[in-house]
PDB file of C-alpha atoms in Angstrom:
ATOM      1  CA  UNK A   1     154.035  72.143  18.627  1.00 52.00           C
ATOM      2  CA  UNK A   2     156.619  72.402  21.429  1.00 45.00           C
ATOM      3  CA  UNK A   3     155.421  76.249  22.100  1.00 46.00           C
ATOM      4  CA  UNK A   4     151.490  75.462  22.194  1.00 51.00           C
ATOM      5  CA  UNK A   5     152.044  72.472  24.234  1.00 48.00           C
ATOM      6  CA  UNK A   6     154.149  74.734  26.540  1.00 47.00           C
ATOM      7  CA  UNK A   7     151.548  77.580  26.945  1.00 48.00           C
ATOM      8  CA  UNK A   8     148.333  75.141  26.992  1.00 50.00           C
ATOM      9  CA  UNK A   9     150.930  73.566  30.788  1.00 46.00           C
ATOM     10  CA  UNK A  10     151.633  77.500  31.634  1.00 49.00           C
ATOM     11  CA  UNK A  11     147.503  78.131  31.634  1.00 53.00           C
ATOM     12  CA  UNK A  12     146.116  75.169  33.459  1.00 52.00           C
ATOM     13  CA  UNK A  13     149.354  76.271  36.255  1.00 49.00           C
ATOM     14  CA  UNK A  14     147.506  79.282  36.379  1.00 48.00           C
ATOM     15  CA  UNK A  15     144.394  78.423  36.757  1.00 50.00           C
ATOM     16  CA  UNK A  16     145.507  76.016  39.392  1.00 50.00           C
ATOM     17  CA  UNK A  17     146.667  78.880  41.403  1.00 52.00           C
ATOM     18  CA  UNK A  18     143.799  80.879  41.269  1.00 55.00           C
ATOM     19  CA  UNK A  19     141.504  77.489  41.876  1.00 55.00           C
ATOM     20  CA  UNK A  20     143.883  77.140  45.321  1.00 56.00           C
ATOM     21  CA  UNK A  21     143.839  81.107  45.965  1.00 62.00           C
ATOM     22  CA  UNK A  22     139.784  81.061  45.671  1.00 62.00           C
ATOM     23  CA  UNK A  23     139.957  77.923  47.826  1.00 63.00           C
ATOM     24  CA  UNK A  24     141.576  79.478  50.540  1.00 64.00           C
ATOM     25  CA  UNK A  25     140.043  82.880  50.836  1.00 58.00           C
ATOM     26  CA  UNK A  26     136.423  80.788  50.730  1.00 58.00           C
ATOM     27  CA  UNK A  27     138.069  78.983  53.903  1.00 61.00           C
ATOM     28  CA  UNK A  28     139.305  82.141  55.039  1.00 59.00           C
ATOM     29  CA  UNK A  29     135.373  83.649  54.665  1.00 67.00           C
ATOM     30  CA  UNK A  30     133.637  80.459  56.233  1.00 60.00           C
ATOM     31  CA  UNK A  31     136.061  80.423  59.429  1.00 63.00           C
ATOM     32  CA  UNK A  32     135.332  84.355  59.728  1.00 63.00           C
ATOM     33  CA  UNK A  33     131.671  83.486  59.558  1.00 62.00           C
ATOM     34  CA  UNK A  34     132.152  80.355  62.057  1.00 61.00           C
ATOM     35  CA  UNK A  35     133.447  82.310  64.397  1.00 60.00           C
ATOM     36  CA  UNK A  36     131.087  85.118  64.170  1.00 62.00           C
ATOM     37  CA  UNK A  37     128.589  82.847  65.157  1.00 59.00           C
ATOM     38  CA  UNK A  38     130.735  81.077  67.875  1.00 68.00           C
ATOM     39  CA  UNK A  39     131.070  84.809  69.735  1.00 62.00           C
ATOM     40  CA  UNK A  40     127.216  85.091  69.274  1.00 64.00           C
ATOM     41  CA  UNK A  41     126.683  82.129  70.786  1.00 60.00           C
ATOM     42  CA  UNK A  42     129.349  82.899  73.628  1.00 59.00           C
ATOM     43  CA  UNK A  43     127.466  85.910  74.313  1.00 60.00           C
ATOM     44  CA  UNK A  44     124.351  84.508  74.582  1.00 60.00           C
ATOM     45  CA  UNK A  45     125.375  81.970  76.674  1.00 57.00           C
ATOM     46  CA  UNK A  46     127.233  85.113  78.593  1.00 52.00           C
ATOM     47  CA  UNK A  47     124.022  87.264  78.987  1.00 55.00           C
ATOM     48  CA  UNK A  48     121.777  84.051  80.119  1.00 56.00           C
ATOM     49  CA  UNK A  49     123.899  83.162  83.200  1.00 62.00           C
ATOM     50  CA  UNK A  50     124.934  86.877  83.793  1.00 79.00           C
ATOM     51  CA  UNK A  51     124.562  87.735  87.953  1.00 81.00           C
ATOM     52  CA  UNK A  52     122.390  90.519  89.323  1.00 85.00           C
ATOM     53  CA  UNK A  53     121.973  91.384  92.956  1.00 89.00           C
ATOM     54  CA  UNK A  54     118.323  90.757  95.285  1.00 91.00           C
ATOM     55  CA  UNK A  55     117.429  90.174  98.589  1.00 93.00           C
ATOM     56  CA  UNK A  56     115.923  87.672 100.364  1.00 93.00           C
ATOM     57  CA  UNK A  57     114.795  87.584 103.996  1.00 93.00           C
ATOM     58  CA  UNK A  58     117.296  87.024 106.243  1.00 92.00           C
ATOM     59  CA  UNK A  59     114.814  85.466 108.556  1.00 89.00           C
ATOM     60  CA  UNK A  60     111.058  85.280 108.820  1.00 88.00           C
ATOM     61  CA  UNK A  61     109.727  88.504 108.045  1.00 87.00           C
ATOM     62  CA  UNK A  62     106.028  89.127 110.641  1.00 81.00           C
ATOM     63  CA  UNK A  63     103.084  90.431 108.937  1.00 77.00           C
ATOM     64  CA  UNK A  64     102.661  94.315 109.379  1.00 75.00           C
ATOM     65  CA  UNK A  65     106.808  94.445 110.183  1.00 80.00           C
ATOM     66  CA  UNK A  66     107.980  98.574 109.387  1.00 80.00           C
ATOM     67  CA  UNK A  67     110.949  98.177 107.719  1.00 86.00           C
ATOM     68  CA  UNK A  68     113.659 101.064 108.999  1.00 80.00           C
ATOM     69  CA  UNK A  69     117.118 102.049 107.897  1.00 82.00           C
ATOM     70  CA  UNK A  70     117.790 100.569 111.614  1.00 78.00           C
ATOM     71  CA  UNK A  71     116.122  96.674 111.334  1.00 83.00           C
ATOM     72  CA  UNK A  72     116.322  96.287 107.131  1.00 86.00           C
ATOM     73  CA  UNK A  73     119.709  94.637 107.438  1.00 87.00           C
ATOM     74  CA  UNK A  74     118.244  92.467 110.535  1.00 87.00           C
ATOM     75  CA  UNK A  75     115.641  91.652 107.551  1.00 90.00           C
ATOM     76  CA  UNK A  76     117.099  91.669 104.385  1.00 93.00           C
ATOM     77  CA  UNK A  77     120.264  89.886 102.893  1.00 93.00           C
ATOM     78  CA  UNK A  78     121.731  89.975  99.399  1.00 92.00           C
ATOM     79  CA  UNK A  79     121.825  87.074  97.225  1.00 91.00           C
ATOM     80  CA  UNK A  80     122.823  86.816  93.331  1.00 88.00           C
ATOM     81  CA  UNK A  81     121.321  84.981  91.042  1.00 84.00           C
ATOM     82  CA  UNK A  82     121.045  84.778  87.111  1.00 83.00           C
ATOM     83  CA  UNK A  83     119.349  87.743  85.666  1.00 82.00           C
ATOM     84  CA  UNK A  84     116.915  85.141  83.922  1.00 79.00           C
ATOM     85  CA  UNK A  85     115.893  83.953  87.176  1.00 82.00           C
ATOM     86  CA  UNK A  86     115.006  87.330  88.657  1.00 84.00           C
ATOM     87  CA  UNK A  87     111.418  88.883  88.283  1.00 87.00           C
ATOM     88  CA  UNK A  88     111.503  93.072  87.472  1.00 89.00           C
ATOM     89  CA  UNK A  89     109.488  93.550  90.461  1.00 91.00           C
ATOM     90  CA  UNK A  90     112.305  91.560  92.990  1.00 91.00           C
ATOM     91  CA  UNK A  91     114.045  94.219  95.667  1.00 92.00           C
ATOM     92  CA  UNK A  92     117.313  95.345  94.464  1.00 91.00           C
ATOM     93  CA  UNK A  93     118.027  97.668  97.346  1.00 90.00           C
ATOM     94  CA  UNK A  94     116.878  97.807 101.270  1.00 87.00           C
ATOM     95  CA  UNK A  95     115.949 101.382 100.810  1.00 89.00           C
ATOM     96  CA  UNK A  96     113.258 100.184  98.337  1.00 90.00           C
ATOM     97  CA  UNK A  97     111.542  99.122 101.401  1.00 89.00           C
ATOM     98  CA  UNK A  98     112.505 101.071 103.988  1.00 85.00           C
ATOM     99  CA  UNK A  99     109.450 102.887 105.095  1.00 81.00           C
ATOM    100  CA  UNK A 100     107.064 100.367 104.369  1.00 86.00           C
ATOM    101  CA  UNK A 101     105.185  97.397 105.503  1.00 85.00           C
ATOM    102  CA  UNK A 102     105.100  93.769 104.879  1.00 87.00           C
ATOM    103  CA  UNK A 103     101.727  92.921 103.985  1.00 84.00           C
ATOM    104  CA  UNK A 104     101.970  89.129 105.027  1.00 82.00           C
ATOM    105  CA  UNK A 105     104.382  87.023 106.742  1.00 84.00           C
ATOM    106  CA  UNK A 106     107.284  86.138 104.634  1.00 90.00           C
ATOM    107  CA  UNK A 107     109.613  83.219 105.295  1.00 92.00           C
ATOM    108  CA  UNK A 108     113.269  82.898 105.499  1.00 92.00           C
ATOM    109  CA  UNK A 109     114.838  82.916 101.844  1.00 92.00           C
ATOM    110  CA  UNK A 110     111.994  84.310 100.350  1.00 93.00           C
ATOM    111  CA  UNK A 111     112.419  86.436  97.627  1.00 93.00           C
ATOM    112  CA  UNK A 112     111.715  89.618  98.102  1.00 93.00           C
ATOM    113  CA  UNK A 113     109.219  91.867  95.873  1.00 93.00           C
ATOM    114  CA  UNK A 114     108.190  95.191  95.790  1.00 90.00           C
ATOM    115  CA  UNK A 115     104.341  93.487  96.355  1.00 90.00           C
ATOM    116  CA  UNK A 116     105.226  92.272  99.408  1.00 91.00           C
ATOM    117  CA  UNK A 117     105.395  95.735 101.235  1.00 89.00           C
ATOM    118  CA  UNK A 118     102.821  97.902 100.883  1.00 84.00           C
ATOM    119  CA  UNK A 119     103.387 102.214 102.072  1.00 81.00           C
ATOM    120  CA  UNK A 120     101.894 103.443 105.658  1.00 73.00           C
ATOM    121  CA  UNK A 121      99.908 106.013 103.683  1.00 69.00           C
ATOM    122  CA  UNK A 122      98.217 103.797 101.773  1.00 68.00           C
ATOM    123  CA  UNK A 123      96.724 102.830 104.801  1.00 70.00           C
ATOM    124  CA  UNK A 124      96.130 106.293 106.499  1.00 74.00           C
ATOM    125  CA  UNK A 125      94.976 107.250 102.975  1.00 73.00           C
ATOM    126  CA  UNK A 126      91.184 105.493 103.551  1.00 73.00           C
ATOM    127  CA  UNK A 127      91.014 107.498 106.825  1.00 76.00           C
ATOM    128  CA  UNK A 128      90.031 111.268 106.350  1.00 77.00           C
ATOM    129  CA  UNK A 129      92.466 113.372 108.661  1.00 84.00           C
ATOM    130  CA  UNK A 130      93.927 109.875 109.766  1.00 85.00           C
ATOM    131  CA  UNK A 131      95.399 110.488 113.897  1.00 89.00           C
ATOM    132  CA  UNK A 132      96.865 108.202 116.490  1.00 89.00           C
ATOM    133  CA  UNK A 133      94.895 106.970 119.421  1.00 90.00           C
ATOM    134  CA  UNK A 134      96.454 104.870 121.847  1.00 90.00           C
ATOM    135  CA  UNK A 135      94.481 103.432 124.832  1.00 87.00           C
ATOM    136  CA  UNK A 136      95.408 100.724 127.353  1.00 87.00           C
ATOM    137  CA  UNK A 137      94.123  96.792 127.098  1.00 82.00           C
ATOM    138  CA  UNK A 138      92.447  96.976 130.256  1.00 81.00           C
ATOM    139  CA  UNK A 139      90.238 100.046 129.275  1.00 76.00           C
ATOM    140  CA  UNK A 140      88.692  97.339 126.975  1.00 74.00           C
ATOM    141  CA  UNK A 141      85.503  95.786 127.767  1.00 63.00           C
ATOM    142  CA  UNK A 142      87.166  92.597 125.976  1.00 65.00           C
ATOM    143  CA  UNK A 143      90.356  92.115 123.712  1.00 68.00           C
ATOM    144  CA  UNK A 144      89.641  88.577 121.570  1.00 63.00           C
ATOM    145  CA  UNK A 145      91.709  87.289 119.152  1.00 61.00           C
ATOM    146  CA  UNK A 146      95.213  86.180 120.254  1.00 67.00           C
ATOM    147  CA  UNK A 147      98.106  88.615 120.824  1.00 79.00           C
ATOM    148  CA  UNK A 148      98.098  92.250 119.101  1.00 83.00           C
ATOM    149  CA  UNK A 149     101.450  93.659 117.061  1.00 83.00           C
ATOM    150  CA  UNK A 150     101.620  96.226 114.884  1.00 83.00           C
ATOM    151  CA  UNK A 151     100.698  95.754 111.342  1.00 81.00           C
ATOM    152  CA  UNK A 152      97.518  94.197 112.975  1.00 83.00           C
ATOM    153  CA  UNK A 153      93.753  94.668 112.265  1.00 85.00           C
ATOM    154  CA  UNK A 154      91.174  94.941 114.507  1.00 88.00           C
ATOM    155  CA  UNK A 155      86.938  95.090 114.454  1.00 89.00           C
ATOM    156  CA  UNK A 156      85.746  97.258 117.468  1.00 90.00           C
ATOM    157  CA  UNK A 157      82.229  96.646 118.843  1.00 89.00           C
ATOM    158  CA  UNK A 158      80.450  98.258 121.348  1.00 87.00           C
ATOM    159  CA  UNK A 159      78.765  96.341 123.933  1.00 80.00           C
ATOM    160  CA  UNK A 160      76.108  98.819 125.946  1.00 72.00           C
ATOM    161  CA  UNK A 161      74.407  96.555 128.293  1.00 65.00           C
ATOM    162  CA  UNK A 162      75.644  93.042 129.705  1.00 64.00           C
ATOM    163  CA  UNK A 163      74.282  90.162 127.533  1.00 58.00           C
ATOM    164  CA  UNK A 164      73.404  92.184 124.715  1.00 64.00           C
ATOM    165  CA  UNK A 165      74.552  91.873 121.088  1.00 72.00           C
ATOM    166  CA  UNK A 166      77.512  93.884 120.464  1.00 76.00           C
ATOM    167  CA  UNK A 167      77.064  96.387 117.489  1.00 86.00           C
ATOM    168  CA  UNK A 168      79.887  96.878 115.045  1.00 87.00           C
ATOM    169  CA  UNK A 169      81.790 100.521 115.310  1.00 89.00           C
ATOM    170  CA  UNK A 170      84.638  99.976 113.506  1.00 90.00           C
ATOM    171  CA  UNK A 171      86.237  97.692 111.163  1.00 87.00           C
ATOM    172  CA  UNK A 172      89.815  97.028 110.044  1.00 84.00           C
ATOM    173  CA  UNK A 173      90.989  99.342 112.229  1.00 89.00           C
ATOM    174  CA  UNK A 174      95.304  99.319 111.836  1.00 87.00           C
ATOM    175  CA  UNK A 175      96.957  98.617 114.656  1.00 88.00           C
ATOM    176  CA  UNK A 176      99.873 101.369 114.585  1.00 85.00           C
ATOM    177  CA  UNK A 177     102.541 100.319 117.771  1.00 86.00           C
ATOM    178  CA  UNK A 178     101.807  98.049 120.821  1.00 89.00           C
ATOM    179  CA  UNK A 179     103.872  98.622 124.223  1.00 90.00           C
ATOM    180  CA  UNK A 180     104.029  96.403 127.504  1.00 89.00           C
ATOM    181  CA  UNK A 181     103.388  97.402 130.958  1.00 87.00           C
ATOM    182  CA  UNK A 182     107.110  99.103 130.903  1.00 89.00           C
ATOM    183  CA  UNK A 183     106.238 101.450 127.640  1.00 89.00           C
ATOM    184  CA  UNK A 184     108.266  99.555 125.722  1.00 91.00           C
ATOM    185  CA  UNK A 185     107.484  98.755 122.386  1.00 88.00           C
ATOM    186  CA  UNK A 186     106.605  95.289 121.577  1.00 87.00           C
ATOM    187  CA  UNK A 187     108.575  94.349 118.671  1.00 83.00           C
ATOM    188  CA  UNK A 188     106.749  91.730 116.182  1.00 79.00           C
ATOM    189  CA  UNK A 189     109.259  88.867 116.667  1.00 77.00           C
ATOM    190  CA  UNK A 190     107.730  88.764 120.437  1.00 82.00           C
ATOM    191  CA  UNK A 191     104.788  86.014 120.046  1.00 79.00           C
ATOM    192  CA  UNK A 192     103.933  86.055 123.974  1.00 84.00           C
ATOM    193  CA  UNK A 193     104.186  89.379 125.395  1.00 87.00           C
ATOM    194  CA  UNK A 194     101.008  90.207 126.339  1.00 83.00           C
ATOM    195  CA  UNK A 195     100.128  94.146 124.728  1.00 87.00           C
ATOM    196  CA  UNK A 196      99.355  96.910 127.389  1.00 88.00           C
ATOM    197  CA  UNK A 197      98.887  99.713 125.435  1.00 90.00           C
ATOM    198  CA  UNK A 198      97.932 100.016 122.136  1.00 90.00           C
ATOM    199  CA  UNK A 199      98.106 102.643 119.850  1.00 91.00           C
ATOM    200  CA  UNK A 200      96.154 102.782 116.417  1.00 90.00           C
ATOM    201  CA  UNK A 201      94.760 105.038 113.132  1.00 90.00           C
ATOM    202  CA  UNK A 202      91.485 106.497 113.414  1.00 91.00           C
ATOM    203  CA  UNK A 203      89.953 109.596 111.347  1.00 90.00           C
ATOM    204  CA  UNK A 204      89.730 112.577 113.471  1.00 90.00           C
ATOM    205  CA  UNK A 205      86.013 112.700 113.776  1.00 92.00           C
ATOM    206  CA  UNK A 206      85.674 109.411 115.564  1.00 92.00           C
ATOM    207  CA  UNK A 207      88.317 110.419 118.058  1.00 91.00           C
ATOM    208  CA  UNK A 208      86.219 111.895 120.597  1.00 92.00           C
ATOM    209  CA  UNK A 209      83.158 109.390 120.238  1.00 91.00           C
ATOM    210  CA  UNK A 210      85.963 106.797 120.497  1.00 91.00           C
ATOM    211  CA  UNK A 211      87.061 107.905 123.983  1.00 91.00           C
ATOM    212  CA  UNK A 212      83.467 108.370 125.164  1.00 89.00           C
ATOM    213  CA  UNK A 213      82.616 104.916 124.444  1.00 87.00           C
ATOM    214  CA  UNK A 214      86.225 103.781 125.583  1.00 87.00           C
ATOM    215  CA  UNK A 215      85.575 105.969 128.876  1.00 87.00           C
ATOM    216  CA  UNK A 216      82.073 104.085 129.264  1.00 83.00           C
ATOM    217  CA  UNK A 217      83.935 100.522 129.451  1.00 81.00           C
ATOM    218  CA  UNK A 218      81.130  99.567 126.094  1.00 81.00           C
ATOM    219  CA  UNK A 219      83.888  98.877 123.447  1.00 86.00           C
ATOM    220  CA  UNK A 220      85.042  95.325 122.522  1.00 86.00           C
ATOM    221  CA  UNK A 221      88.023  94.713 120.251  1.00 85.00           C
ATOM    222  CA  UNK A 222      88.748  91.772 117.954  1.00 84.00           C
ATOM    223  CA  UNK A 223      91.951  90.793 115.740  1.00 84.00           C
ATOM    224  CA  UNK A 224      91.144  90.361 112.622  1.00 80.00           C
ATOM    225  CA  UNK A 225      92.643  87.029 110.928  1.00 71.00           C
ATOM    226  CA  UNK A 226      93.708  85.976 107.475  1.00 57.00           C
TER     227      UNK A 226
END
């Protein structure tokens, strides 16, 4: 009786010790798994507030503004923000821009985006043979429309006779560089100097019935605004 009572104490001691043995390697498993899901969530948490590099403008930006390798840092100044915030078409690097042309006046901490610019050629594209033509404000019959810059647009008309109805010859015509009385270029910043010369895009087939007209004091230009 003594030896079965003794072997019946010896089995439930081991089972004990396997009960606490399977007891702590199923803690053991569930702290593994706990803190699987505690890096997950770390990482998550890591990616959604990770940094990535844009620019904004560094002040206002004037419609039809080139951007150089000279003026892009007067322009353009790095910022970070969270990679969640940023849109896949925001401007990583000046030299995504350099070259181009802001479409529309941009404000001061604006986000910049590649839609904002648009390329010269895209311009000069429209125009077959596209050339430069540059002409002087007071070879104008008339200049309406408030002060020219480049990135402008202008509608030329020709006027033929005094009092009658001018008769369009041109439309949207890009305004390419405008200079004061000195040559020197007007930069877009300047809202008050008045342009003297003016130089803009035309095809090469309208160059010579441009200066004919221009020569004949008939041709009347007008900004064109937004």
């Amino acid at each position: 009786m003594k030896l079965r009572k003794k072997k019946k104490l010896e089995s439930r001691e081991a089972g004990a010790g396997r009960g606490w043995i399977i007891s702590i390697a199923a803690a053991f498993i569930a702290a593994l798994a706990v803190y699987g899901v505690m890096l997950s969530l770390e990482k998550n948490m890591l990616t959604q507030y990770e940094k990535g590099c844009i620019y904004v403008a560094a002040r206002q930006i004037p419609e039809g503004q080139y951007i150089t390798e000279e003026n892009c840092g007067d322009y353009f100044v790095k910022k970070e923000l969270d990679k969640s915030c940023i849109p896949q078409t925001a401007i990583s690097s000046p030299k995504q821009a350099q070259g181009l042309i802001a479409i529309t006046g941009i404000e001061e901490g604006v986000l910049l985006t590649e839609g904002m610019f648009e390329e010269l050629n895209e311009i000069t594209s429209k125009l077959e043979n596209p050339v430069i033509a540059g002409f002087k404000a007071e070879d104008l019959y008339q200049v309406a429309g408030g002060v020219l810059r480049s990135g402008d647009r202008i509608h030329i008309y020709s006027v033929k006779e005094e009092g009658k109805e001018a008769s369009t010859v041109w439309k949207n015509v890009f305004v390419q560089q405008v200079f004061d009385t000195s040559g020197n270029r007007i930069s877009n910043e300047d809202g008050d100097t008045a342009a003297q010369r003016i130089n803009i895009y035309l095809a090469e087939e309208d160059v010579e019935r441009f200066y004919e007209q221009l020569s004949a004091g008939s041709l009347r230009a007008v900004k064109v605004c937004d």
